[in-house]
Short mmCIF file of C-alpha atoms in Angstrom, two decimals:
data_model
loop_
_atom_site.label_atom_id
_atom_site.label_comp_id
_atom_site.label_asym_id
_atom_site.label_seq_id
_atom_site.Cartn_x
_atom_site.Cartn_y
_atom_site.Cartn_z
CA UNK A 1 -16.60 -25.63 5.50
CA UNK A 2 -14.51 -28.17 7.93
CA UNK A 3 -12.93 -26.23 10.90
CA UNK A 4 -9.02 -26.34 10.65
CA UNK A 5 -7.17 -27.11 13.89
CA UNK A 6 -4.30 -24.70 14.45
CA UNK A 7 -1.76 -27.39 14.84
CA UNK A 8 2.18 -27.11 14.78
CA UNK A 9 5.54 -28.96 15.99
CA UNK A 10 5.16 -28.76 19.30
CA UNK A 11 8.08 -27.52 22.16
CA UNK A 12 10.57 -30.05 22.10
CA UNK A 13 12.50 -30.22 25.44
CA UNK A 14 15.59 -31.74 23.99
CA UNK A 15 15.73 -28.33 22.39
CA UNK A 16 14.34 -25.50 24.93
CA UNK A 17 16.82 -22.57 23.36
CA UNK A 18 16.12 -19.43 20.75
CA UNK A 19 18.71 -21.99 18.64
CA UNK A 20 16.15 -24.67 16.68
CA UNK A 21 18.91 -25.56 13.86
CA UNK A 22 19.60 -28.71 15.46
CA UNK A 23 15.75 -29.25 16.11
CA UNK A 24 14.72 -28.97 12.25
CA UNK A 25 17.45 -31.26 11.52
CA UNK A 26 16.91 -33.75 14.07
CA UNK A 27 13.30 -34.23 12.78
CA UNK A 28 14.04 -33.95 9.55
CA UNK A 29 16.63 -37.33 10.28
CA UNK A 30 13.76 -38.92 12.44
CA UNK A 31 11.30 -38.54 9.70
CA UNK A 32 13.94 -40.76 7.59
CA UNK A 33 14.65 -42.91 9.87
CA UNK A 34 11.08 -43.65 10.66
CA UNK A 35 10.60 -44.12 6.50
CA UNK A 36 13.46 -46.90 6.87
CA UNK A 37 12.21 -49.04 9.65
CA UNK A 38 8.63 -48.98 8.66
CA UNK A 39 8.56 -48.70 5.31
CA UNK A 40 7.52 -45.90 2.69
CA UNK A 41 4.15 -46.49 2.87
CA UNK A 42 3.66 -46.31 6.99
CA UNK A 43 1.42 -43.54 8.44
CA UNK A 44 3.25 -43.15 11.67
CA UNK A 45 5.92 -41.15 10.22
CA UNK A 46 3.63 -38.64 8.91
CA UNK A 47 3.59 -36.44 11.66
CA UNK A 48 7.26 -36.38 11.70
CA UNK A 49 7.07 -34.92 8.31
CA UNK A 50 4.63 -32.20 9.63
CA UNK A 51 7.23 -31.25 12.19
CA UNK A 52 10.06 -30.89 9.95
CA UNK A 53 8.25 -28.81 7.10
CA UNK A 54 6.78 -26.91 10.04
CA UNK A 55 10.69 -26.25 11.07
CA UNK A 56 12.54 -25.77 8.54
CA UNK A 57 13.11 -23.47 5.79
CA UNK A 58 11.81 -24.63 2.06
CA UNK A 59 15.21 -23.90 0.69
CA UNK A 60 16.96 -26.13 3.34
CA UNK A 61 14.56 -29.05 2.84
CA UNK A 62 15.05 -28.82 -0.57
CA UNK A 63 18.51 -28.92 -0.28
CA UNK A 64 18.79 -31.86 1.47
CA UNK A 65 16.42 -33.85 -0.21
CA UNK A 66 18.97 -33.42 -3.23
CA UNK A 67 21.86 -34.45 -1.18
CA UNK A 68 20.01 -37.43 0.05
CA UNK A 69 19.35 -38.46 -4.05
CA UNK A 70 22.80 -37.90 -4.56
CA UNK A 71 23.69 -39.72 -1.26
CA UNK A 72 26.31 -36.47 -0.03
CA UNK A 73 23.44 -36.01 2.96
CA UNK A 74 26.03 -35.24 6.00
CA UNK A 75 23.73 -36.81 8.77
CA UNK A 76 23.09 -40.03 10.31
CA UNK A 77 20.00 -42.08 8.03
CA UNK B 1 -18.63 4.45 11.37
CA UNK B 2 -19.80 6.90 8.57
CA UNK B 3 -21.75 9.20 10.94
CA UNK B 4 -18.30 9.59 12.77
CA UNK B 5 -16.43 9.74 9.89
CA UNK B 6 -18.44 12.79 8.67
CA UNK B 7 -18.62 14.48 11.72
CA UNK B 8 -14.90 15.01 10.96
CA UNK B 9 -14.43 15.41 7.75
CA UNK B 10 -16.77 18.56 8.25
CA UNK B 11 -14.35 19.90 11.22
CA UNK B 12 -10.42 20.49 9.83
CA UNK B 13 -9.21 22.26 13.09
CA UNK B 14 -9.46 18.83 14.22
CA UNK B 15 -5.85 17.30 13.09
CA UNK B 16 -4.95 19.54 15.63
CA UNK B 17 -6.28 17.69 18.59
CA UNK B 18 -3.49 17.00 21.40
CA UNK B 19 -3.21 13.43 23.17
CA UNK B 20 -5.79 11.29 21.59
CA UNK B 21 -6.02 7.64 23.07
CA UNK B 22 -3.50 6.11 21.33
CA UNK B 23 -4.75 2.24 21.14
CA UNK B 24 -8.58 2.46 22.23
CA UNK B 25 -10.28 0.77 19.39
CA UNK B 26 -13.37 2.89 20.26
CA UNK B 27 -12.42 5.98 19.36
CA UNK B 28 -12.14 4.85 15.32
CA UNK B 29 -12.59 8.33 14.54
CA UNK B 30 -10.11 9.86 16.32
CA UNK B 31 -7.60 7.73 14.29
CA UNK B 32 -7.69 10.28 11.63
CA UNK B 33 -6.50 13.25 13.32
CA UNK B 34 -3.33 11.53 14.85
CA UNK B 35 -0.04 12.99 13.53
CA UNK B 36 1.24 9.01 12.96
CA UNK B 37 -0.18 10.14 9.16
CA UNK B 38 0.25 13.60 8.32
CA UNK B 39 -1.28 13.34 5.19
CA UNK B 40 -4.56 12.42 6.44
CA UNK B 41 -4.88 16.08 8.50
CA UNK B 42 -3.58 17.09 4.75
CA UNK B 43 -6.41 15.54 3.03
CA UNK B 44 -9.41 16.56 5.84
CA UNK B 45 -8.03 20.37 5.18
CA UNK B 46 -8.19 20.07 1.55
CA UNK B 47 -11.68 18.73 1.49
CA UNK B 48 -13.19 21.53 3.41
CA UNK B 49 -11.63 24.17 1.72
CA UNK B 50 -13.17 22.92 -1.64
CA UNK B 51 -15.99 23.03 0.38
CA UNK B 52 -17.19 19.99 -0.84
CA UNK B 53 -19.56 19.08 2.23
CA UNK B 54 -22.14 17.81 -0.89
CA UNK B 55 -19.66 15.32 -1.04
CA UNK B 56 -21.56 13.99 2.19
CA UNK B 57 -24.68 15.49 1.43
CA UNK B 58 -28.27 13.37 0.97
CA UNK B 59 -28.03 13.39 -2.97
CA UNK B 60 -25.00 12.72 -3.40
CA UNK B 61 -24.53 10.07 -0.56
CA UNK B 62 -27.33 8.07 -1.86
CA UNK B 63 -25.63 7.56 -5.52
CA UNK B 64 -22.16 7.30 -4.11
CA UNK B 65 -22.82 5.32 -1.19
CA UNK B 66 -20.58 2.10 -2.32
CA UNK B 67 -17.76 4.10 -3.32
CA UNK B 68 -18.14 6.02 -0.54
CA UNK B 69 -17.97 3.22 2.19
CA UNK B 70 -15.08 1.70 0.10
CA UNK B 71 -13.57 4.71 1.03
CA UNK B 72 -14.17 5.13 4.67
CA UNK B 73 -13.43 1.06 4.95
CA UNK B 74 -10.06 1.65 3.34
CA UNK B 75 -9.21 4.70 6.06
CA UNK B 76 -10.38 2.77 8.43
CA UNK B 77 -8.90 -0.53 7.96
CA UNK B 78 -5.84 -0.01 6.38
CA UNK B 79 -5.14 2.73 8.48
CA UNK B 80 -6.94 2.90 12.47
CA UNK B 81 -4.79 -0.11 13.65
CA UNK B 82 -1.53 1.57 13.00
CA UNK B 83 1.32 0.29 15.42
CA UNK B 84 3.71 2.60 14.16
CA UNK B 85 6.26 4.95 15.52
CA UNK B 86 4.93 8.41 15.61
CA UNK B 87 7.01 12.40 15.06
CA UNK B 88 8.59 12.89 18.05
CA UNK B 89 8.05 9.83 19.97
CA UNK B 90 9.52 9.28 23.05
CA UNK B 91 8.35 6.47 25.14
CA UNK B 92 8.00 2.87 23.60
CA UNK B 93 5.43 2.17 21.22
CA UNK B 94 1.81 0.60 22.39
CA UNK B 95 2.57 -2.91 23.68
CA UNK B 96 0.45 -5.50 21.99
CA UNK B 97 2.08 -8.58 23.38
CA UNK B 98 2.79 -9.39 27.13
CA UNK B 99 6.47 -9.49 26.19
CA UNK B 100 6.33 -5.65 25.26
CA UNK B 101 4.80 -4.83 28.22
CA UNK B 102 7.14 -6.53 30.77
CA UNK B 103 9.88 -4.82 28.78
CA UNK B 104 7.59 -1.52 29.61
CA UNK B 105 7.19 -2.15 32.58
CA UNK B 106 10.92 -3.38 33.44
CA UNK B 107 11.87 0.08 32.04
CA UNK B 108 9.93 2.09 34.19
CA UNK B 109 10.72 0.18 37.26
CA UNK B 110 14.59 0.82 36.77
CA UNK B 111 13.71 4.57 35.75
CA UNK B 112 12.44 4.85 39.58
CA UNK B 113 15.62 3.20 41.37
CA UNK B 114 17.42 5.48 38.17
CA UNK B 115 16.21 9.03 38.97
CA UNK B 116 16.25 8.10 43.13
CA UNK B 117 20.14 7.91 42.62
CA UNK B 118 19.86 10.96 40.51
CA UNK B 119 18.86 12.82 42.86
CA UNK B 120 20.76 11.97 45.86
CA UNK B 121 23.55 11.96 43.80
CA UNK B 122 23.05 15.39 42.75
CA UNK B 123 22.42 16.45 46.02
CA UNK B 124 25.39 15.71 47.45
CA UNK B 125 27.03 16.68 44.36
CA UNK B 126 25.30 20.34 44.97
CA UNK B 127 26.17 20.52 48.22
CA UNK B 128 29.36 19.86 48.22
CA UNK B 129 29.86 22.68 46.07
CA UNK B 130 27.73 24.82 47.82
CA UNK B 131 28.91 24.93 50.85
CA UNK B 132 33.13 24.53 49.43
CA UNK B 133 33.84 28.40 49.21
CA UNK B 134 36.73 30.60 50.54
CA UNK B 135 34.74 32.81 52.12
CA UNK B 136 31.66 31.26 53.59
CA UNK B 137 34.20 28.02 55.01
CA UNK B 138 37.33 29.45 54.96
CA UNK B 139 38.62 25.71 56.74
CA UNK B 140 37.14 22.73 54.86
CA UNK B 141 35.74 19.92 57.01
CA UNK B 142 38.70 16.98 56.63
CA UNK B 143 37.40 13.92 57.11
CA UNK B 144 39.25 10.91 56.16
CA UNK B 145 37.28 8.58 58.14
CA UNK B 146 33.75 7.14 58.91
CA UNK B 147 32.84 3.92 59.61
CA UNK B 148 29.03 4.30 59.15
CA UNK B 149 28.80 6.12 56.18
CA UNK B 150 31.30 3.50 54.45
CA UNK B 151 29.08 0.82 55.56
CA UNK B 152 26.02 2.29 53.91
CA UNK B 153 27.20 3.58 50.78
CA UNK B 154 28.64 0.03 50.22
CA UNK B 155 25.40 -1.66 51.02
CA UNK B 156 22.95 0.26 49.51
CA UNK B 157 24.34 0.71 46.20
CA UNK B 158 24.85 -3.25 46.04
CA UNK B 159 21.40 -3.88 47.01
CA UNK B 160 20.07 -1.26 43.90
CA UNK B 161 21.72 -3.50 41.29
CA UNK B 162 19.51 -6.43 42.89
CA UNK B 163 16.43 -4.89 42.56
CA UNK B 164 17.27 -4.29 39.44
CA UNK B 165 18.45 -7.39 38.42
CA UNK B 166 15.84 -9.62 39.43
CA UNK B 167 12.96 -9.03 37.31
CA UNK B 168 15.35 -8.16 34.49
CA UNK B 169 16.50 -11.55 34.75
CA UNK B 170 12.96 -12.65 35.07
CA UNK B 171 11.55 -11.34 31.86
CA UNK B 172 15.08 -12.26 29.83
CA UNK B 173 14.51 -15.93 30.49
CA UNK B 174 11.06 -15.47 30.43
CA UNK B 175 11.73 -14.68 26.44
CA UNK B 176 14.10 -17.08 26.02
CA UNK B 177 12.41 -20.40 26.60
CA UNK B 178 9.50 -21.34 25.07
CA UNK B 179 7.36 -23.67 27.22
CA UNK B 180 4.13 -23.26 25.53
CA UNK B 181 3.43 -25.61 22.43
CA UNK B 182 2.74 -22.76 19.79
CA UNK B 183 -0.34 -23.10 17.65
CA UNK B 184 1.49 -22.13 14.32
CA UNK B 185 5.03 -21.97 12.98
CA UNK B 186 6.00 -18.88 10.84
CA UNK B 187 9.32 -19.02 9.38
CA UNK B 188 10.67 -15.60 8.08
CA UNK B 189 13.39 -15.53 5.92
CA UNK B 190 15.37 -12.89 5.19
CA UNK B 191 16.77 -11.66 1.88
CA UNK B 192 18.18 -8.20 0.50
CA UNK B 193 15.87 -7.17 0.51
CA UNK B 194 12.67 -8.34 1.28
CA UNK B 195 10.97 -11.00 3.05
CA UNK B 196 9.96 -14.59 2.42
CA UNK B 197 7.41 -16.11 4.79
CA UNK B 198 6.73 -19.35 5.15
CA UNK B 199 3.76 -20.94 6.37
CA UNK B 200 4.06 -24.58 6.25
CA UNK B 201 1.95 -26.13 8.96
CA UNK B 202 -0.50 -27.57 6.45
CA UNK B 203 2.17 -28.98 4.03
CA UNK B 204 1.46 -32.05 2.34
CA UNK B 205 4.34 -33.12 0.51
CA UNK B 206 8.03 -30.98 0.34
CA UNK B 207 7.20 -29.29 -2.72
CA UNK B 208 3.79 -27.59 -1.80
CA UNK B 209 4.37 -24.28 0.73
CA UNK B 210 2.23 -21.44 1.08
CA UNK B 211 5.05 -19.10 0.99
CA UNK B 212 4.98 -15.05 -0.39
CA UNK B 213 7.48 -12.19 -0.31
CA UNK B 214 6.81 -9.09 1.25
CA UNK B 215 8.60 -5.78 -0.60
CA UNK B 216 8.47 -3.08 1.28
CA UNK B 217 6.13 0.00 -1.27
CA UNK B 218 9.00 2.24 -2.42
CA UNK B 219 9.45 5.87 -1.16
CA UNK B 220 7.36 7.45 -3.83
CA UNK B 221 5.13 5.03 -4.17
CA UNK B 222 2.90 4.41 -0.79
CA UNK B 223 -1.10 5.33 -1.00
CA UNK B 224 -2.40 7.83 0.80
CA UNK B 225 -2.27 7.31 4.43
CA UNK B 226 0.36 4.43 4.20
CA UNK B 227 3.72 4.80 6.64
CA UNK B 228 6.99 5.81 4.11
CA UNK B 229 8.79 3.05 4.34
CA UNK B 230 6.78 1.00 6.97
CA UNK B 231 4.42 -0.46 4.35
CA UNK B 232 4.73 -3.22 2.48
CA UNK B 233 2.78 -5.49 -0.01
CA UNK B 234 2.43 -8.12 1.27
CA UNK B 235 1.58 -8.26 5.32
CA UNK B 236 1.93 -11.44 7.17
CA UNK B 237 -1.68 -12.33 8.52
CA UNK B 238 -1.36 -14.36 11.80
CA UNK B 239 -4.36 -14.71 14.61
CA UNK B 240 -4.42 -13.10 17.32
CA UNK B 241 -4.32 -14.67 20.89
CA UNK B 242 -2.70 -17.41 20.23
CA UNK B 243 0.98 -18.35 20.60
CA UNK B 244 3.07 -18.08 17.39
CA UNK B 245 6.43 -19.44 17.05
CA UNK B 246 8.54 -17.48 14.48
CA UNK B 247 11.31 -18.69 12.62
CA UNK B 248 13.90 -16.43 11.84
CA UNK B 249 16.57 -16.96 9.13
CA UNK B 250 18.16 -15.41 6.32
CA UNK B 251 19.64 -16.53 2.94
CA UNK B 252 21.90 -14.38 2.67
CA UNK B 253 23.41 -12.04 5.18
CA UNK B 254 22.54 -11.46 8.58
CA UNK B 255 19.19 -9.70 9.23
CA UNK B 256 17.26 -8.73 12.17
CA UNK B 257 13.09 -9.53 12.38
CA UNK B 258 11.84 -6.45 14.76
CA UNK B 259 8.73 -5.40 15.64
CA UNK B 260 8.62 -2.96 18.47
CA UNK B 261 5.04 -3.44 19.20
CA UNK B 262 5.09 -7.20 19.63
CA UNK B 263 8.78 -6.33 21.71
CA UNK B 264 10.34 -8.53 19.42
CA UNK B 265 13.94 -8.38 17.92
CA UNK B 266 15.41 -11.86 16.55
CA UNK B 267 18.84 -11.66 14.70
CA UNK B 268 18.97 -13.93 11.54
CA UNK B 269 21.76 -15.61 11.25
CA UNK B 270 22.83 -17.44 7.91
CA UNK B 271 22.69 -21.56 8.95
CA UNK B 272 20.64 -21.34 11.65
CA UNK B 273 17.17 -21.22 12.89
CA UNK B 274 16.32 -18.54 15.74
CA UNK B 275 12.94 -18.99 17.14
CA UNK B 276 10.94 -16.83 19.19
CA UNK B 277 7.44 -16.65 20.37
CA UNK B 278 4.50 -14.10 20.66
CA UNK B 279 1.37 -14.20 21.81
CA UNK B 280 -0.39 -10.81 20.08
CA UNK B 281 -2.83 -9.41 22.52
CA UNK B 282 -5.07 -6.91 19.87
CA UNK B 283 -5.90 -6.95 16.89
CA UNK B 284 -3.91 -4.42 14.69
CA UNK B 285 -1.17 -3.88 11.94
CA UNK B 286 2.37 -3.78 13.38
CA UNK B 287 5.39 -2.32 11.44
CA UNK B 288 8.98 -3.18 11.55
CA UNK B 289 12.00 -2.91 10.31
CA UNK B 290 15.72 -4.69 9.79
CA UNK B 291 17.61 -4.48 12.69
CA UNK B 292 20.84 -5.66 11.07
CA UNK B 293 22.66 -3.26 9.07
CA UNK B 294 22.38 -5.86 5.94
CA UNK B 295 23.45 -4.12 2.79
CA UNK B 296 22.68 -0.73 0.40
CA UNK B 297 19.31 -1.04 0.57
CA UNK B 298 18.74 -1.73 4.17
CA UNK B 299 17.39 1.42 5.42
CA UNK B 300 15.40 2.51 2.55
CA UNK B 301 13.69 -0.01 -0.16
CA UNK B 302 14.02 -2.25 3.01
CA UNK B 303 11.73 -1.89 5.71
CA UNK B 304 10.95 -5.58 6.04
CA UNK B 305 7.24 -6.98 6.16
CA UNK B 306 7.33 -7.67 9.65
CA UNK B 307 3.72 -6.74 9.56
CA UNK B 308 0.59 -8.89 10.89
CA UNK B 309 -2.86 -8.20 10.41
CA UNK B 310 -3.47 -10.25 13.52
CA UNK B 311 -6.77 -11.49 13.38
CA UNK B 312 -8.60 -14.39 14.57
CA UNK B 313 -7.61 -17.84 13.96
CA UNK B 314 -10.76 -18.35 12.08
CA UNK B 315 -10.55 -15.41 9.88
CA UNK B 316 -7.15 -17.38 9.49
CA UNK B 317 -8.86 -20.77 8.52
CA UNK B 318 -11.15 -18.82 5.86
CA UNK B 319 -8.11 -17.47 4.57
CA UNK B 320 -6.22 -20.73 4.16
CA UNK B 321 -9.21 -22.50 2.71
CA UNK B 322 -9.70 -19.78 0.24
CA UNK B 323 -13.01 -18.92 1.01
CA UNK B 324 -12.56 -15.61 2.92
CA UNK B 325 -14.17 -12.36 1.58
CA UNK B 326 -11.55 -10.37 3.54
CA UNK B 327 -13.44 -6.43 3.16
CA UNK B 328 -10.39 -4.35 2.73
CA UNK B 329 -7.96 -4.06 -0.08
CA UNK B 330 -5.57 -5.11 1.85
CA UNK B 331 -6.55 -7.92 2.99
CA UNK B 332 -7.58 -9.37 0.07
CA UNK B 333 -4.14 -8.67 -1.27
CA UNK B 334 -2.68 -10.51 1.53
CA UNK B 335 -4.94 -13.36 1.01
CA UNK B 336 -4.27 -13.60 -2.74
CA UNK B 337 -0.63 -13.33 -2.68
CA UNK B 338 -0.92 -16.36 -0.01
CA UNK B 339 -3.33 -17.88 -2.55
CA UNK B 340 -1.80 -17.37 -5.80
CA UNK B 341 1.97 -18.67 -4.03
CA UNK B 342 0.37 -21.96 -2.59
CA UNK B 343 -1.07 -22.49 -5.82
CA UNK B 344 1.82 -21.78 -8.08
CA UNK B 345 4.22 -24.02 -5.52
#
């Protein structure tokens, strides 16, 4: 049985508050952004979808995902 | 365990013990006789007035043993690690996390600069009165004037307030920021009225979660030895020693995530993420409850699952790879409502 490594988004100074709204949605953008510059398939942009699922709610990612499909998503891509 | 188990099983004055250690994990047989469950003194009496001592005898222990230590596992796992307020309670309840304790100890260093004013205070206060009567001074003292005393009793009570305010001020930010990368991400999300938690470190794709809810056990239906309203189904296993960030929102109204142990109070606020971190100290099961006055049922069917069996982070691993054999009921409840989520997800 392989060890698992406790492993999580780490502290993020651009966002050092109690307040991580901004912080789930920021990575949740860079995770998108990464997708679009280096294409679906790249593996750097995998960790940026382990800090955004590690962030944010279910519900929320869910939400957005659909708003993306319908192309309603609010932030920058 | 069972030898010390016995021993008190056989003794029923004992529930009335005074001032047992209230967080030594040695003294696992004390935990019986603490009033934080008055209906385990309840049970000890009624055993020994049935006077069933065979119950423990040679025979008898030989052909129940398995049921038996079932038993004393489930008293003593489910309920020796009890971080839970107690009758009559007056200080804070056991810190577990270094947090707690500088809020502890932050309370106890303004109680000393507190009851020093106190008393002066009252002295005066006393004095004044004393010594202001018709007969005994017939011609109060008038004085309008003094440049000393005006001095000092300006000084001194601004330089209180700085005492004071220093390491409160230290400990507040020292909550506030978290500078430490945190091993794992909890995200608690708060509904009326129950609990989701998240655990998502390990996701794969959006879809898969290991997410449960945690109900708090009704009013008439807790087991024996279970906290009314403290207990819930599901308990949110994290390890111990190790720096947890928790992620606290709700989906509907606002809620509060509290546990007084882990000196922990995070509003929820709908839209927004409020993180805080603890670092659990001891092993245990901590209680709490909604802070946030969130609707009908938020003082009774909701005591949210704030609860952790905080255990090592391998334990954890096992868990998360499924192939734990976690010994208590509890446990394995916890495990399989993690299990049966992630799978169904």
């Amino acid at each position: 049985m392989a060890e698992i490594e406790l492993k999580t988004a780490p502290a993020d100074f651009r966002f050092p508050t109690t307040n991580q709204t901004r912080h789930c949605f920021t990575r949740y953008i860079e995770f998108h952004r990464c997708l679009a510059a280096k294409g679906e398939e790249s593996d750097e942009c995998v960790r940026f979808a382990k800090y955004y699922r590690s962030l944010c709610p279910g519900e929320w990612i869910e939400r957005w995902n659909e708003q993306r499909e319908n192309g309603s998503f609010p932030g920058p891509l | 365990m069972f030898l010390v188990a016995s021993l008190y099983f056989t003794r029923p004055k004992l529930d009335l013990a005074p001032a047992m250690p209230k967080d030594s994990h040695a003294f696992l047989g004390f935990w019986l006789v603490k009033p934080t469950q008055p209906a385990i003194p309840v049970f000890l009496n009624w055993e020994s007035k049935n006077k069933s001592l065979f119950f423990l005898g040679g025979a008898e222990q030989s052909k129940n043993e398995p049921n038996q230590m079932i038993v004393l596992e489930w008293l003593f796992l489910t309920i020796a690690p009890c971080d839970a307020a107690e009758p009559w309670q007056l200080g804070s309840q056991d810190a577990a996390t270094p947090m707690m304790q500088g809020i502890i100890d932050l309370h106890h260093d303004i109680f000393f600069f507190l009851i020093l004013i106190l008393v002066f205070v009252s002295r005066i206060l006393v004095r004044a009165l004393w010594h202001f009567h018709y007969q005994k001074n017939p011609i109060p003292q008038r004085i309008v004037h003094g440049t000393t005393i005006e001095i000092l009793r300006t000084i001194f009570p601004s330089i209180i307030p700085m005492f004071i305010a220093i390491p409160s001020f230290a400990l507040l930010y020292s909550m506030d920021e978290v500078v430490v990368d945190p091993a794992i991400t909890i995200k608690a999300i708060g509904h009326q009225w129950y609990r989701t938690y998240e655990y998502s470190d390990y996701n794969c794709s959006d879809e898969q979660s290991l997410t449960f809810d945690s109900y708090t056990i009704p009013e008439d239906d807790p087991e024996l030895g279970q906290s009314r309203l403290l207990e819930v189904d599901n308990r949110v296993v994290v390890p111990a020693k190790t720096h947890l960030r928790i992620i606290v929102t709700p989906a509907d109204v606002p809620h509060s995530w509290v546990v007084p142990s882990s000196g922990v109070k995070c509003d929820a606020v709908p839209g927004r993420l409020n993180q805080t971190s603890i670092l659990v100290q001891r092993e245990g099961v901590y209680y709490g409850q909604c802070s946030e006055i969130c609707g009908t049922n938020h003082a009774f069917t909701r005591a949210p699952g704030n609860i952790g069996r905080l255990l090592s982070p391998l334990w954890l691993s096992r868990t998360t790879q499924g192939a734990s054999h976690p010994r208590s009921k509890l446990l394995q409840r916890a495990a399989g409502a993690v299990w049966s989520r992630g799978a169904r997800q």
